[in-house]
Amino acid sequence: MADVLRSLRLGGRGDPARACALALGAEGVALSLLVGNGRMAEPLWCHPEVSARFEELQFTLGEGPGPDAVRTGSPVMEPDLDRVRPDRWPALLPPARDLGVHGVCCFPLGIGAIRLGVLTVLCDGDRTMSVQQSADATALAAALTGALLNGDGRGQRGEDGNGDRDGNGDRDGNGDRSGSGNGGPVLGLFLDRPTGLHRAAVHQATGMISVQLGVTMEEALLRLRAHAYGSERPLGEVADDVVARRLRFNDSDDTTNNASDNGDGFDDDMNGPYSPGDGKG
């Protein structure tokens, strides 16, 4: 773990999720930051794939050790999910077991009332987390918190010495994630390529549903999550359908309409929720 923390301070290269998982002796590790007004969790890196799928599961359902850790500001340690009360996370536990997740420990990133994100550690088949593992994960979460809060430009000089990764003025050659001086050593290593879990689409879809139903953003997100859960689909996929206008929410008992159910499925002016009787709410 000392090598990982040193790499964080120096803005080193490599796969941070894999390095952290190996250092912690964990089945998997994921780092998510809270973004936007709704403070949605945006995964920055995950290793291995099961970590990404578990993060998406928590995000879709809105429950689990990660959301609890963010809400309380305290670590949530459940190294053996079989010992968790079924009513604690009723929607999460069955699919988590189906994914092969044995146990999860989540460490919030933040200080006091400030919440920045969460570090998720998947426990191995022994369903335990040793005192040393817990101390190492706590130290890692503290280091990440410090890097995010106290960004001072360290680690922003990339391989070409100009603050970018490929010499083209951006971090990954795709014209994004440029060195804008708004973060510290964490940017060079930890914010290069967020996982493609459609969080931007979720933000946009939530706003569209809020308009369609005439409800708050919080309720719109709950409705979106409920539909994703009921249809057994990832939240990002459902959000993509809403943004692409293949799916819209209405104020009837049917909850949603597919575009094929009513012409193009949308009001042209998008000023109110859809009502099956007259097409306007």
Coordinates of N, CA, C and O in Angstrom, one line a residue, residues 79-183:
P79 N -18.1 -7.6 5.3 CA -17.3 -8.5 4.5 C -18.0 -9.8 4.2 O -17.5 -10.6 3.4
D80 N -19.1 -10.1 4.8 CA -19.9 -11.3 4.5 C -21.3 -10.9 4.3 O -22.1 -10.7 5.2
L81 N -21.7 -10.9 3.0 CA -23.1 -10.5 2.7 C -24.1 -11.5 3.2 O -25.3 -11.1 3.4
D82 N -23.7 -12.7 3.4 CA -24.7 -13.7 3.9 C -25.1 -13.4 5.3 O -26.1 -14.0 5.8
R83 N -24.4 -12.6 6.0 CA -24.7 -12.2 7.4 C -25.5 -10.9 7.5 O -25.8 -10.5 8.6
V84 N -25.7 -10.3 6.4 CA -26.5 -9.0 6.4 C -28.0 -9.3 6.5 O -28.5 -10.2 5.8
R85 N -28.7 -8.6 7.3 CA -30.1 -8.7 7.4 C -30.8 -8.5 6.0 O -30.5 -7.6 5.3
P86 N -31.7 -9.4 5.6 CA -32.3 -9.3 4.3 C -33.0 -8.0 4.1 O -33.1 -7.5 2.9
D87 N -33.5 -7.4 5.1 CA -34.3 -6.2 5.0 C -33.4 -4.9 4.9 O -33.9 -3.8 4.8
R88 N -32.1 -5.1 5.1 CA -31.2 -3.9 5.0 C -31.1 -3.4 3.6 O -31.3 -2.2 3.4
W89 N -30.8 -4.3 2.7 CA -30.7 -3.9 1.3 C -31.5 -5.0 0.5 O -30.9 -5.8 -0.2
P90 N -32.8 -5.0 0.6 CA -33.6 -6.1 0.0 C -33.5 -6.3 -1.5 O -33.5 -7.4 -2.0
A91 N -33.3 -5.1 -2.2 CA -33.2 -5.2 -3.7 C -31.8 -5.6 -4.1 O -31.6 -6.1 -5.2
L92 N -30.8 -5.2 -3.3 CA -29.4 -5.4 -3.7 C -28.9 -6.8 -3.5 O -28.1 -7.3 -4.3
L93 N -29.2 -7.4 -2.3 CA -28.5 -8.6 -1.9 C -28.6 -9.7 -2.9 O -27.6 -10.4 -3.2
P94 N -29.8 -10.1 -3.4 CA -29.9 -11.2 -4.3 C -29.1 -11.0 -5.6 O -28.3 -11.9 -5.9
P95 N -29.2 -9.9 -6.3 CA -28.4 -9.8 -7.5 C -26.9 -9.6 -7.2 O -26.0 -10.0 -8.0
A96 N -26.5 -9.1 -6.0 CA -25.1 -9.0 -5.7 C -24.5 -10.4 -5.5 O -23.4 -10.7 -6.0
R97 N -25.3 -11.3 -4.9 CA -24.8 -12.7 -4.8 C -24.7 -13.4 -6.1 O -23.8 -14.1 -6.4
D98 N -25.7 -13.0 -7.0 CA -25.6 -13.6 -8.4 C -24.4 -13.2 -9.1 O -23.8 -13.9 -10.0
L99 N -23.9 -12.0 -8.8 CA -22.6 -11.5 -9.4 C -21.4 -12.2 -8.8 O -20.3 -12.0 -9.4
G100 N -21.6 -12.9 -7.7 CA -20.4 -13.5 -7.1 C -19.7 -12.6 -6.1 O -18.6 -12.8 -5.7
V101 N -20.4 -11.6 -5.6 CA -19.9 -10.6 -4.6 C -20.1 -11.3 -3.2 O -21.3 -11.5 -2.8
H102 N -19.0 -11.6 -2.5 CA -19.1 -12.2 -1.2 C -19.3 -11.2 -0.1 O -20.0 -11.5 0.9
G103 N -18.6 -10.1 -0.2 CA -18.6 -9.1 0.9 C -18.1 -7.8 0.4 O -17.4 -7.7 -0.6
V104 N -18.6 -6.7 1.0 CA -18.2 -5.3 0.5 C -17.9 -4.4 1.7 O -18.6 -4.5 2.7
C105 N -16.9 -3.6 1.6 CA -16.6 -2.6 2.6 C -16.4 -1.3 1.8 O -15.6 -1.2 0.9
C106 N -17.1 -0.3 2.3 CA -17.1 1.0 1.6 C -16.6 2.1 2.5 O -17.0 2.2 3.7
F107 N -15.7 3.0 2.0 CA -15.0 4.0 2.8 C -15.3 5.4 2.1 O -14.9 5.6 1.0
P108 N -16.0 6.2 2.8 CA -16.4 7.5 2.2 C -15.2 8.4 2.0 O -14.2 8.4 2.9
L109 N -15.2 9.2 1.0 CA -14.2 10.3 0.8 C -14.8 11.6 1.2 O -15.8 12.0 0.6
G110 N -14.2 12.3 2.1 CA -14.7 13.5 2.6 C -14.2 13.9 4.0 O -13.6 13.1 4.6
I111 N -14.5 15.1 4.4 CA -14.2 15.6 5.7 C -15.4 16.3 6.2 O -16.0 17.2 5.6
G112 N -15.9 15.9 7.4 CA -17.0 16.5 8.0 C -18.2 16.4 7.2 O -18.6 15.3 6.7
A113 N -18.9 17.5 6.9 CA -20.1 17.4 6.0 C -19.8 17.4 4.6 O -20.7 17.2 3.7
I114 N -18.5 17.5 4.2 CA -18.1 17.5 2.8 C -18.1 16.0 2.3 O -17.4 15.2 2.9
R115 N -18.8 15.7 1.3 CA -18.8 14.4 0.7 C -18.3 14.5 -0.7 O -18.8 15.2 -1.6
L116 N -17.2 13.7 -1.0 CA -16.6 13.7 -2.3 C -16.8 12.5 -3.1 O -16.9 12.5 -4.4
G117 N -16.9 11.3 -2.5 CA -17.1 10.1 -3.2 C -17.0 8.9 -2.2 O -17.2 9.1 -1.0
V118 N -16.7 7.8 -2.8 CA -16.6 6.5 -2.0 C -15.7 5.6 -2.6 O -15.6 5.4 -3.8
L119 N -14.9 4.9 -1.8 CA -14.0 3.8 -2.2 C -14.6 2.5 -1.8 O -15.0 2.3 -0.6
T120 N -14.9 1.6 -2.8 CA -15.5 0.4 -2.6 C -14.5 -0.8 -2.7 O -13.8 -0.8 -3.7
V121 N -14.5 -1.6 -1.7 CA -13.6 -2.8 -1.7 C -14.4 -4.0 -1.6 O -15.2 -4.2 -0.7
L122 N -14.2 -4.9 -2.6 CA -14.9 -6.2 -2.6 C -14.0 -7.2 -1.9 O -12.9 -7.4 -2.3
C123 N -14.6 -7.9 -0.9 CA -13.8 -8.8 -0.1 C -13.7 -10.2 -0.8 O -14.5 -10.5 -1.7
D124 N -12.7 -10.9 -0.5 CA -12.4 -12.2 -1.1 C -13.3 -13.3 -0.6 O -14.2 -13.0 0.3
G125 N -13.1 -14.5 -1.1 CA -14.0 -15.6 -0.7 C -13.9 -16.0 0.8 O -14.8 -16.7 1.3
D126 N -12.9 -15.5 1.5 CA -12.8 -15.8 3.0 C -13.8 -14.9 3.7 O -14.1 -15.2 4.9
R127 N -14.4 -13.9 3.1 CA -15.5 -13.1 3.7 C -15.0 -12.4 5.0 O -15.7 -12.3 5.9
T128 N -13.8 -11.9 4.9 CA -13.2 -11.2 6.1 C -12.4 -10.0 5.6 O -12.1 -9.9 4.4
M129 N -12.3 -9.0 6.4 CA -11.3 -7.9 6.2 C -10.5 -7.8 7.5 O -11.0 -7.5 8.5
S130 N -9.2 -8.0 7.3 CA -8.3 -7.9 8.4 C -8.2 -6.5 8.9 O -8.5 -5.5 8.2
V131 N -7.6 -6.3 10.1 CA -7.4 -5.0 10.7 C -6.4 -4.2 9.8 O -6.6 -3.0 9.5
Q132 N -5.4 -4.9 9.2 CA -4.4 -4.3 8.3 C -5.1 -3.8 7.1 O -4.8 -2.7 6.6
Q133 N -6.0 -4.7 6.5 CA -6.7 -4.3 5.3 C -7.5 -3.1 5.5 O -7.6 -2.2 4.7
S134 N -8.2 -3.1 6.6 CA -9.1 -1.9 7.0 C -8.3 -0.7 7.1 O -8.6 0.4 6.6
A135 N -7.1 -0.8 7.8 CA -6.3 0.4 8.0 C -5.7 0.9 6.7 O -5.6 2.1 6.4
D136 N -5.3 0.0 5.8 CA -4.8 0.4 4.5 C -5.9 1.0 3.6 O -5.6 2.1 3.0
A137 N -7.1 0.5 3.6 CA -8.2 1.1 2.9 C -8.5 2.5 3.4 O -8.8 3.4 2.7
T138 N -8.5 2.6 4.7 CA -8.8 3.9 5.4 C -7.7 4.9 5.0 O -8.0 6.1 4.7
A139 N -6.5 4.5 4.9 CA -5.4 5.4 4.5 C -5.5 5.8 3.1 O -5.3 7.0 2.7
L140 N -5.9 4.8 2.2 CA -6.1 5.1 0.8 C -7.2 6.2 0.6 O -7.1 7.1 -0.1
A141 N -8.3 6.0 1.3 CA -9.5 6.9 1.2 C -9.1 8.3 1.7 O -9.4 9.3 1.1
A142 N -8.3 8.3 2.8 CA -7.8 9.6 3.3 C -6.9 10.3 2.3 O -6.9 11.5 2.1
A143 N -6.0 9.5 1.6 CA -5.1 10.1 0.6 C -5.8 10.6 -0.6 O -5.5 11.7 -1.1
L144 N -6.8 9.9 -1.0 CA -7.6 10.3 -2.1 C -8.4 11.6 -1.8 O -8.5 12.5 -2.6
T145 N -9.0 11.6 -0.6 CA -9.7 12.8 -0.1 C -8.8 14.0 -0.1 O -9.1 15.1 -0.6
G146 N -7.6 13.9 0.4 CA -6.6 15.0 0.4 C -6.2 15.4 -0.9 O -6.1 16.7 -1.2
A147 N -6.0 14.5 -1.9 CA -5.6 14.8 -3.2 C -6.7 15.6 -3.9 O -6.5 16.6 -4.7
L148 N -8.0 15.2 -3.6 CA -9.1 15.9 -4.3 C -9.4 17.3 -3.7 O -9.7 18.2 -4.4
L149 N -9.2 17.4 -2.4 CA -9.5 18.7 -1.7 C -8.3 19.7 -1.9 O -8.5 20.9 -1.9
N150 N -7.1 19.2 -2.0 CA -5.9 20.0 -1.9 C -5.1 20.0 -3.2 O -3.9 20.0 -3.2
G151 N -5.8 19.8 -4.3 CA -5.1 19.8 -5.6 C -4.2 21.0 -5.8 O -4.7 22.1 -5.7
D152 N -3.0 20.7 -6.1 CA -2.0 21.9 -6.2 C -1.2 21.8 -7.5 O -0.2 22.5 -7.6
G153 N -1.7 21.0 -8.5 CA -0.9 20.9 -9.7 C 0.1 19.8 -9.8 O 0.6 19.6 -10.9
R154 N 0.4 19.2 -8.7 CA 1.3 18.1 -8.8 C 0.7 17.0 -9.6 O -0.4 16.7 -9.6
G155 N 1.6 16.3 -10.4 CA 1.1 15.1 -11.1 C 0.4 15.5 -12.4 O -0.1 14.7 -13.1
Q156 N 0.4 16.8 -12.8 CA -0.3 17.2 -14.0 C 0.6 17.2 -15.2 O 0.2 17.5 -16.3
R157 N 1.9 17.0 -15.0 CA 2.8 16.9 -16.1 C 2.9 15.5 -16.6 O 3.3 14.6 -15.9
G158 N 2.4 15.3 -17.8 CA 2.3 14.0 -18.3 C 3.6 13.5 -19.0 O 4.7 14.1 -18.8
E159 N 3.5 12.5 -19.8 CA 4.7 11.9 -20.5 C 5.5 12.9 -21.3 O 6.6 12.8 -21.6
D160 N 4.7 13.9 -21.9 CA 5.4 14.8 -22.8 C 5.9 16.1 -22.1 O 6.4 17.0 -22.8
G161 N 5.6 16.2 -20.8 CA 6.1 17.3 -20.0 C 5.2 18.5 -20.2 O 5.6 19.6 -19.7
N162 N 4.1 18.4 -20.9 CA 3.2 19.6 -21.1 C 1.9 19.4 -20.5 O 0.9 20.1 -20.8
G163 N 1.8 18.6 -19.5 CA 0.6 18.4 -18.8 C -0.5 17.6 -19.5 O -1.6 17.6 -19.1
D164 N -0.1 16.8 -20.5 CA -1.0 15.9 -21.1 C -0.3 14.6 -21.4 O 0.9 14.4 -21.3
R165 N -1.2 13.6 -21.7 CA -0.7 12.2 -21.8 C 0.0 11.9 -23.1 O 0.8 11.0 -23.3
D166 N -0.5 12.6 -24.2 CA -0.1 12.1 -25.5 C 0.6 13.2 -26.4 O 0.8 13.0 -27.6
G167 N 0.8 14.4 -25.8 CA 1.4 15.4 -26.5 C 0.5 16.2 -27.4 O 0.9 17.1 -28.2
N168 N -0.8 15.9 -27.4 CA -1.8 16.6 -28.2 C -2.7 17.5 -27.4 O -3.8 17.9 -27.9
G169 N -2.3 17.8 -26.1 CA -3.1 18.8 -25.4 C -4.2 18.2 -24.6 O -5.0 18.9 -24.0
D170 N -4.4 16.8 -24.6 CA -5.4 16.2 -23.9 C -4.9 15.0 -23.2 O -3.8 14.5 -23.5
R171 N -5.7 14.4 -22.3 CA -5.2 13.3 -21.5 C -5.2 12.0 -22.2 O -4.3 11.1 -21.9
D172 N -6.1 11.7 -23.1 CA -6.2 10.4 -23.7 C -6.2 10.4 -25.2 O -6.5 9.3 -25.8
G173 N -6.0 11.5 -25.8 CA -6.0 11.5 -27.3 C -7.3 11.7 -27.9 O -7.5 11.7 -29.1
N174 N -8.4 11.9 -27.1 CA -9.7 12.0 -27.6 C -10.2 13.4 -27.4 O -11.4 13.7 -27.5
G175 N -9.4 14.4 -27.0 CA -9.8 15.8 -26.9 C -10.5 16.1 -25.6 O -11.2 17.1 -25.5
D176 N -10.4 15.2 -24.6 CA -11.1 15.5 -23.4 C -10.2 15.4 -22.2 O -9.0 15.0 -22.4
R177 N -10.7 15.7 -21.0 CA -9.9 15.6 -19.8 C -8.6 16.4 -19.9 O -7.5 15.9 -19.5
S178 N -8.6 17.6 -20.4 CA -7.4 18.4 -20.6 C -7.0 18.9 -19.2 O -7.7 19.0 -18.3
G179 N -5.6 19.1 -19.1 CA -5.1 19.7 -17.8 C -5.5 21.1 -17.6 O -5.0 22.0 -18.2
S180 N -6.5 21.3 -16.8 CA -7.1 22.6 -16.6 C -6.7 23.2 -15.3 O -7.1 24.3 -14.9
G181 N -5.8 22.5 -14.6 CA -5.3 23.1 -13.3 C -6.3 23.0 -12.2 O -6.2 23.8 -11.3
N182 N -7.4 22.2 -12.4 CA -8.4 22.2 -11.3 C -8.3 21.0 -10.4 O -9.3 20.6 -9.8
G183 N -7.1 20.4 -10.4 CA -7.0 19.2 -9.5 C -5.5 19.0 -9.3 O -4.7 19.5 -9.9

